[in-house]
Amino acid sequence: MIDPRVFAFEMTVLRDRFGRRDMTDETIARYLDYLGPLMTTEEFKAAAREIFNRDTFWPSPQRFLDAVRGDPKRLAEEAWTTILDHAKRGEYPALETLPEATRAALKAVPLREVMYADSDIKLARLKREFVDAHQHAAGAQVGPLALPAAPELAS
């Protein structure tokens, strides 16, 4: 959970950095609503500083997560490369040493299928399935909390 005071401070700094003074309290609340259950205060501070230092456009909520945890697609591709290296050597990796998302992807695409893939087309299909399963497993986290209902607009 993110400390609301730290969140408010870091968002103010980012709003100054990106010239976003026009953001509403509701939009800021939506960011906290989404990120609060998914990050610690320290992760949020690290993400805000990374975004402040490197980004050129206002970040989406997902960008804060990616800043500290890595891009899910890139992580899935890196995991595939590692698994492919094991398959080429005919080795099975120690499952307990693999991240949870990689283990989940190996359930969807067993290593023996990768080892015995007999064409580039089949290997490309296995890669797509592995990467999709890895991203899905990595994204299966606690979702954002529900916001209170928006006020009714006067007609």
mmCIF file of C-alpha atoms in Angstrom:
data_model
loop_
_atom_site.group_PDB
_atom_site.id
_atom_site.type_symbol
_atom_site.label_atom_id
_atom_site.label_comp_id
_atom_site.label_asym_id
_atom_site.label_seq_id
_atom_site.Cartn_x
_atom_site.Cartn_y
_atom_site.Cartn_z
ATOM 1 C CA MET A 1 0.000 0.000 0.000
ATOM 2 C CA ILE A 2 1.288 3.451 -0.875
ATOM 3 C CA ASP A 3 1.465 6.117 1.831
ATOM 4 C CA PRO A 4 -1.001 8.800 0.611
ATOM 5 C CA ARG A 5 1.317 11.646 1.693
ATOM 6 C CA VAL A 6 4.227 10.233 -0.317
ATOM 7 C CA PHE A 7 1.877 9.622 -3.240
ATOM 8 C CA ALA A 8 0.616 13.220 -3.162
ATOM 9 C CA PHE A 9 4.152 14.621 -2.971
ATOM 10 C CA GLU A 10 5.537 12.505 -5.841
ATOM 11 C CA MET A 11 2.501 13.184 -8.050
ATOM 12 C CA THR A 12 2.877 16.933 -7.432
ATOM 13 C CA VAL A 13 6.528 16.765 -8.479
ATOM 14 C CA LEU A 14 5.604 14.786 -11.609
ATOM 15 C CA ARG A 15 2.778 17.196 -12.434
ATOM 16 C CA ASP A 16 5.293 20.061 -12.244
ATOM 17 C CA ARG A 17 7.813 18.142 -14.361
ATOM 18 C CA PHE A 18 5.300 17.324 -17.098
ATOM 19 C CA GLY A 19 3.255 20.539 -16.954
ATOM 20 C CA ARG A 20 0.066 18.747 -15.863
ATOM 21 C CA ARG A 21 -1.369 21.261 -13.403
ATOM 22 C CA ASP A 22 -4.821 20.776 -14.947
ATOM 23 C CA MET A 23 -5.293 17.234 -13.594
ATOM 24 C CA THR A 24 -8.382 16.775 -11.456
ATOM 25 C CA ASP A 25 -8.432 15.316 -7.967
ATOM 26 C CA GLU A 26 -10.535 12.462 -9.363
ATOM 27 C CA THR A 27 -7.832 11.549 -11.886
ATOM 28 C CA ILE A 28 -5.151 11.590 -9.213
ATOM 29 C CA ALA A 29 -7.411 9.468 -6.987
ATOM 30 C CA ARG A 30 -7.804 6.968 -9.827
ATOM 31 C CA TYR A 31 -4.018 6.588 -10.026
ATOM 32 C CA LEU A 32 -3.830 5.891 -6.290
ATOM 33 C CA ASP A 33 -6.810 3.555 -6.505
ATOM 34 C CA TYR A 34 -5.074 1.492 -9.169
ATOM 35 C CA LEU A 35 -1.504 1.604 -7.839
ATOM 36 C CA GLY A 36 -2.194 1.512 -4.091
ATOM 37 C CA PRO A 37 -2.824 -2.222 -3.786
ATOM 38 C CA LEU A 38 -0.118 -3.140 -6.308
ATOM 39 C CA MET A 39 2.909 -1.243 -4.982
ATOM 40 C CA THR A 40 4.669 -0.416 -1.756
ATOM 41 C CA THR A 41 5.559 3.165 -0.886
ATOM 42 C CA GLU A 42 9.208 2.473 -1.669
ATOM 43 C CA GLU A 43 8.351 0.976 -5.073
ATOM 44 C CA PHE A 44 6.194 3.977 -5.899
ATOM 45 C CA LYS A 45 8.945 6.422 -4.917
ATOM 46 C CA ALA A 46 11.459 4.520 -7.058
ATOM 47 C CA ALA A 47 9.035 4.451 -9.998
ATOM 48 C CA ALA A 48 8.247 8.166 -9.683
ATOM 49 C CA ARG A 49 11.939 9.017 -9.682
ATOM 50 C CA GLU A 50 12.629 6.767 -12.666
ATOM 51 C CA ILE A 51 9.768 8.394 -14.581
ATOM 52 C CA PHE A 52 10.911 11.885 -13.551
ATOM 53 C CA ASN A 53 14.458 11.175 -14.756
ATOM 54 C CA ARG A 54 13.756 9.336 -18.022
ATOM 55 C CA ASP A 55 10.277 9.856 -19.427
ATOM 56 C CA THR A 56 9.229 12.629 -21.760
ATOM 57 C CA PHE A 57 5.441 12.181 -21.558
ATOM 58 C CA TRP A 58 2.973 11.867 -18.697
ATOM 59 C CA PRO A 59 2.923 8.232 -17.493
ATOM 60 C CA SER A 60 0.000 5.850 -17.450
ATOM 61 C CA PRO A 61 -0.620 3.961 -14.200
ATOM 62 C CA GLN A 62 0.917 0.847 -15.785
ATOM 63 C CA ARG A 63 4.127 2.781 -16.461
ATOM 64 C CA PHE A 64 4.707 3.101 -12.701
ATOM 65 C CA LEU A 65 4.563 -0.685 -12.367
ATOM 66 C CA ASP A 66 6.790 -1.233 -15.393
ATOM 67 C CA ALA A 67 9.347 1.260 -14.044
ATOM 68 C CA VAL A 68 10.080 -0.949 -11.033
ATOM 69 C CA ARG A 69 9.108 -4.415 -12.243
ATOM 70 C CA GLY A 70 10.028 -4.281 -15.902
ATOM 71 C CA ASP A 71 7.987 -4.394 -19.077
ATOM 72 C CA PRO A 72 5.894 -7.611 -19.013
ATOM 73 C CA LYS A 73 6.455 -8.386 -22.704
ATOM 74 C CA ARG A 74 10.218 -7.891 -22.431
ATOM 75 C CA LEU A 75 10.344 -10.070 -19.301
ATOM 76 C CA ALA A 76 8.342 -12.785 -21.075
ATOM 77 C CA GLU A 77 10.679 -12.665 -24.098
ATOM 78 C CA GLU A 78 13.717 -12.925 -21.808
ATOM 79 C CA ALA A 79 12.156 -15.906 -20.025
ATOM 80 C CA TRP A 80 11.508 -17.549 -23.410
ATOM 81 C CA THR A 81 15.159 -17.068 -24.387
ATOM 82 C CA THR A 82 16.268 -18.724 -21.144
ATOM 83 C CA ILE A 83 13.882 -21.654 -21.626
ATOM 84 C CA LEU A 84 14.953 -22.018 -25.259
ATOM 85 C CA ASP A 85 18.605 -22.187 -24.161
ATOM 86 C CA HIS A 86 17.717 -24.989 -21.735
ATOM 87 C CA ALA A 87 15.799 -26.806 -24.467
ATOM 88 C CA LYS A 88 18.728 -26.561 -26.907
ATOM 89 C CA ARG A 89 20.992 -28.137 -24.277
ATOM 90 C CA GLY A 90 18.378 -30.800 -23.488
ATOM 91 C CA GLU A 91 18.219 -29.632 -19.878
ATOM 92 C CA TYR A 92 15.294 -29.046 -17.592
ATOM 93 C CA PRO A 93 15.680 -25.954 -15.395
ATOM 94 C CA ALA A 94 15.132 -26.300 -11.657
ATOM 95 C CA LEU A 95 11.487 -25.212 -11.470
ATOM 96 C CA GLU A 96 11.804 -23.862 -7.926
ATOM 97 C CA THR A 97 14.373 -21.325 -9.183
ATOM 98 C CA LEU A 98 12.055 -19.946 -11.864
ATOM 99 C CA PRO A 99 9.704 -16.998 -11.333
ATOM 100 C CA GLU A 100 6.040 -17.888 -10.910
ATOM 101 C CA ALA A 101 5.098 -16.432 -14.302
ATOM 102 C CA THR A 102 7.727 -18.596 -16.037
ATOM 103 C CA ARG A 103 6.461 -21.730 -14.269
ATOM 104 C CA ALA A 104 2.916 -20.870 -15.363
ATOM 105 C CA ALA A 105 4.082 -20.376 -18.958
ATOM 106 C CA LEU A 106 5.798 -23.770 -18.866
ATOM 107 C CA LYS A 107 2.478 -25.345 -17.905
ATOM 108 C CA ALA A 108 0.959 -23.834 -21.052
ATOM 109 C CA VAL A 109 3.981 -24.767 -23.209
ATOM 110 C CA PRO A 110 5.830 -27.757 -21.721
ATOM 111 C CA LEU A 111 9.599 -27.762 -22.200
ATOM 112 C CA ARG A 112 9.511 -31.125 -23.998
ATOM 113 C CA GLU A 113 7.412 -29.497 -26.763
ATOM 114 C CA VAL A 114 10.080 -26.832 -27.163
ATOM 115 C CA MET A 115 12.839 -29.471 -27.168
ATOM 116 C CA TYR A 116 11.163 -31.499 -29.907
ATOM 117 C CA ALA A 117 9.808 -28.657 -32.057
ATOM 118 C CA ASP A 118 10.614 -29.808 -35.591
ATOM 119 C CA SER A 119 10.122 -26.571 -37.500
ATOM 120 C CA ASP A 120 10.628 -22.839 -37.161
ATOM 121 C CA ILE A 121 6.883 -22.364 -37.628
ATOM 122 C CA LYS A 122 6.090 -24.635 -34.677
ATOM 123 C CA LEU A 123 8.776 -22.956 -32.557
ATOM 124 C CA ALA A 124 7.332 -19.518 -33.386
ATOM 125 C CA ARG A 125 3.863 -20.711 -32.334
ATOM 126 C CA LEU A 126 5.242 -22.136 -29.084
ATOM 127 C CA LYS A 127 7.018 -18.845 -28.409
ATOM 128 C CA ARG A 128 3.790 -16.858 -28.927
ATOM 129 C CA GLU A 129 1.914 -19.197 -26.578
ATOM 130 C CA PHE A 130 4.676 -19.045 -23.963
ATOM 131 C CA VAL A 131 4.936 -15.245 -24.081
ATOM 132 C CA ASP A 132 1.144 -14.865 -23.883
ATOM 133 C CA ALA A 133 0.916 -17.272 -20.921
ATOM 134 C CA HIS A 134 3.834 -15.565 -19.176
ATOM 135 C CA GLN A 135 2.303 -12.104 -19.589
ATOM 136 C CA HIS A 136 -1.088 -13.367 -18.437
ATOM 137 C CA ALA A 137 0.433 -14.990 -15.337
ATOM 138 C CA ALA A 138 2.520 -11.902 -14.553
ATOM 139 C CA GLY A 139 -0.581 -9.714 -14.869
ATOM 140 C CA ALA A 140 -2.732 -11.903 -12.631
ATOM 141 C CA GLN A 141 -2.245 -9.670 -9.607
ATOM 142 C CA VAL A 142 -4.629 -7.986 -7.290
ATOM 143 C CA GLY A 143 -6.714 -5.648 -9.397
ATOM 144 C CA PRO A 144 -7.543 -2.057 -8.638
ATOM 145 C CA LEU A 145 -10.131 -1.234 -6.040
ATOM 146 C CA ALA A 146 -13.502 0.055 -7.090
ATOM 147 C CA LEU A 147 -13.944 3.800 -6.876
ATOM 148 C CA PRO A 148 -17.058 5.308 -5.372
ATOM 149 C CA ALA A 149 -19.704 6.058 -7.945
ATOM 150 C CA ALA A 150 -19.139 9.195 -9.946
ATOM 151 C CA PRO A 151 -21.455 12.059 -9.090
ATOM 152 C CA GLU A 152 -24.449 12.451 -11.331
ATOM 153 C CA LEU A 153 -24.068 15.132 -13.955
ATOM 154 C CA ALA A 154 -26.790 17.749 -14.041
ATOM 155 C CA SER A 155 -28.756 17.700 -17.270
#
